[in-house]
Amino acid sequence: QVQLAESGGGLVQAGGSLRLSCVASGRTVSDYRMGWFRQTPGEERESVATINTSSDIFYYADSVKGRFTISRDNAKNMVFLQMNSLKPEDTAVYYCNAGGLLLSRPGGYWGQGTQVTVSS
């Protein structure tokens, strides 16, 4: 069983940056595609970015391309999301995910989420 724990969310002004971190425990996730998803109230959870096991195949939602970067450290069982040039519409709860089989689809393991709020 995999447990995921996110950190790094917070309140930031538009144009600012945040770096989200996710640490996995329970077993290694080096053989899992990892990803970040986000959700706002009343909306479905949407994919933001995913990364494959060897960090050479990436997916980014069109809305974050050029601004967000996903990375991972398999030795530390961690995945990161660097978010630059943040916009108010990036405000959401961001969730770490493990185990997805397709580029933009989630796997079965979720973290509790971390709130990101971007003020205008």
PDB file of C-alpha atoms in Angstrom, residues 21 63 66:
ATOM      1  CA  SER A  21       6.318  18.270  -2.741  1.00  0.00           C
ATOM      2  CA  SER A  63      -3.377  25.576 -19.044  1.00  0.00           C
ATOM      3  CA  GLY A  66       5.420  26.638 -19.880  1.00  0.00           C
TER       4      GLY A  66
END
